[in-house]
RNA sequence: GGAGAGGUGGCCGAGUGGUCGAAGGCGCAGCACUGGAAAUGCUGUAUAGGGGCAACUCUAUCGAGGGUUCGAAUCCCUCCCUCUCCGCCA
């Protein structure tokens, strides 16, 4: 959420920064609302103060032995009643305006960081660096072909169970997924991340706090009879771990690694990535999440990205790091590095992790502060996939495929999977 | 699902209509005492918004929302949540 005060005092800055994201907004109406809200609040405050004084006066006089039915008391009561009526009128107006203001503030995306390069779309993203040597060969299979051949999943029956874009992993596929989850959790935990296994049903406040609501309701699955949604990412429950909290500054940074299944409706992506493990309504993800002191967030952004990269490096999967331009930035992010893994079968880099610095955007929505001396300050939050598990499996299958039809597995997975290859057929 | 109890500051806990943002205790911070520490004493210690250079000040907040009243933590209504017992259950 944008800072109300910033909107009021420096709307030009906000307009310009949102403009960098490709949004053309006229903030004048919002600024007006914000001013009105403050004006109403200030009027109401002074009226309430007057009312309080009268209330105290009545109490004092009665205490001093004046008959509660005396005329002087009656007069004060009348005064109090008049004020009460005025306050009620102001309150009604203020409520309407505050709700409108809040609604609008919640609907604006984060302002991009000064370091985020300008651009219109993903075409303007910049490649920062590349790691490993991408296999260039035209005869390779795509991951879903390999998975079908080795019977690592069952798509057709999953449609029977659920619908399209759901998968049942089978045999080695199921085991490999489990191995990857454990491997990733162990790797991050060994670096000091605190492990979490959060609820996957989250309430509206949690989704609002991390930025998915109110704007992207159509992207999440909602329970019919409860105020609960299926979480689209562990980022949501982990943000709300500390919602409405003040974290003592000596406890920062808090670094969490959370495994969760993720659920996304993928509305509007019909026909895209229809085969295999790339785009599913339900997938597994390991999420890294930091709560940091605002002055340390940039360094933290580099570190969280490096921690996500470490997974790919340990798995010996070639990838590149992309800096998203302002036009491609997610709603809550002020700066984002995407990791794209090389899929030799598809002959393309595919996003496998997105590491975002959200600044105080989520912290303001979720009221997560830290305390320095007497003053409180919003913390900064960061999140990064470490990694999307299904896509990691796809990358392992495509990068490890052998001439004899088997798939060579990364060495580090041996203790987790129990073998260094998937046998042919 | 049935029956009951309850939600007060970082924590415990008092408060059933009148300067109550809230006694007391614990915890925490500072100071004093000490060679140093413990113990002790003193002082301070919620959040948000508005105003002020500042000291400071105004307003709101005792689960949430409404109501009664000049005045509500305290009374009334609705909702949410937690706990205990019973039932059911992985």
Tab-separated table of C-alpha atoms (C1' of nucleotides) in Angstrom, chain A residues 5 8 38 41 44-45 48-49 52 55-56 58-60 62 77 81 84 95 246 369 371 376, chain B residues 10 18-19 21 44-51 58-60 65-72:
chain	number	residue	atom	x	y	z
A	5	UNK	CA	0.920	10.975	3.507
A	8	UNK	CA	-1.194	13.887	0.066
A	38	UNK	CA	-7.773	14.672	7.144
A	41	UNK	CA	-10.812	13.866	11.074
A	44	UNK	CA	-14.199	15.514	14.499
A	45	UNK	CA	-11.235	15.415	16.846
A	48	UNK	CA	-14.837	15.116	20.450
A	49	UNK	CA	-12.400	17.018	22.625
A	52	UNK	CA	-14.943	15.087	26.510
A	55	UNK	CA	-18.421	15.016	30.107
A	56	UNK	CA	-15.655	15.612	32.612
A	58	UNK	CA	-20.596	16.990	34.503
A	59	UNK	CA	-18.812	14.283	36.414
A	60	UNK	CA	-16.869	16.807	38.446
A	62	UNK	CA	-21.951	15.826	40.434
A	77	UNK	CA	-26.182	17.586	28.899
A	81	UNK	CA	-26.087	16.037	22.940
A	84	UNK	CA	-22.824	14.215	19.732
A	95	UNK	CA	-16.282	6.662	7.188
A	246	UNK	CA	6.375	-4.917	16.218
A	369	UNK	CA	7.042	-2.594	12.238
A	371	UNK	CA	11.250	-0.319	16.946
A	376	UNK	CA	8.539	2.646	15.182
B	10	G	C1'	5.439	-7.444	25.939
B	18	G	C1'	-17.364	9.812	35.956
B	19	U	C1'	-10.113	13.223	34.841
B	21	G	C1'	-4.648	4.635	28.432
B	44	G	C1'	10.845	5.519	32.564
B	45	U	C1'	8.453	1.866	29.487
B	46	A	C1'	1.531	0.738	24.122
B	47	U	C1'	-0.091	1.890	19.109
B	48	A	C1'	-2.170	4.926	15.262
B	49	G	C1'	-3.614	9.657	13.342
B	50	G	C1'	-3.706	15.223	13.615
B	51	G	C1'	-1.092	19.956	15.284
B	58	C	C1'	-5.431	16.852	20.863
B	59	U	C1'	-8.163	12.431	19.169
B	60	A	C1'	-8.938	7.222	18.881
B	65	G	C1'	-18.856	-3.792	14.947
B	66	G	C1'	-23.308	-1.348	16.502
B	67	G	C1'	-26.426	0.784	20.638
B	68	U	C1'	-27.750	3.325	25.552
B	69	U	C1'	-25.541	7.796	28.197
B	70	C	C1'	-23.451	14.470	29.086
B	71	G	C1'	-19.800	10.381	30.094
B	72	A	C1'	-18.555	3.086	28.672
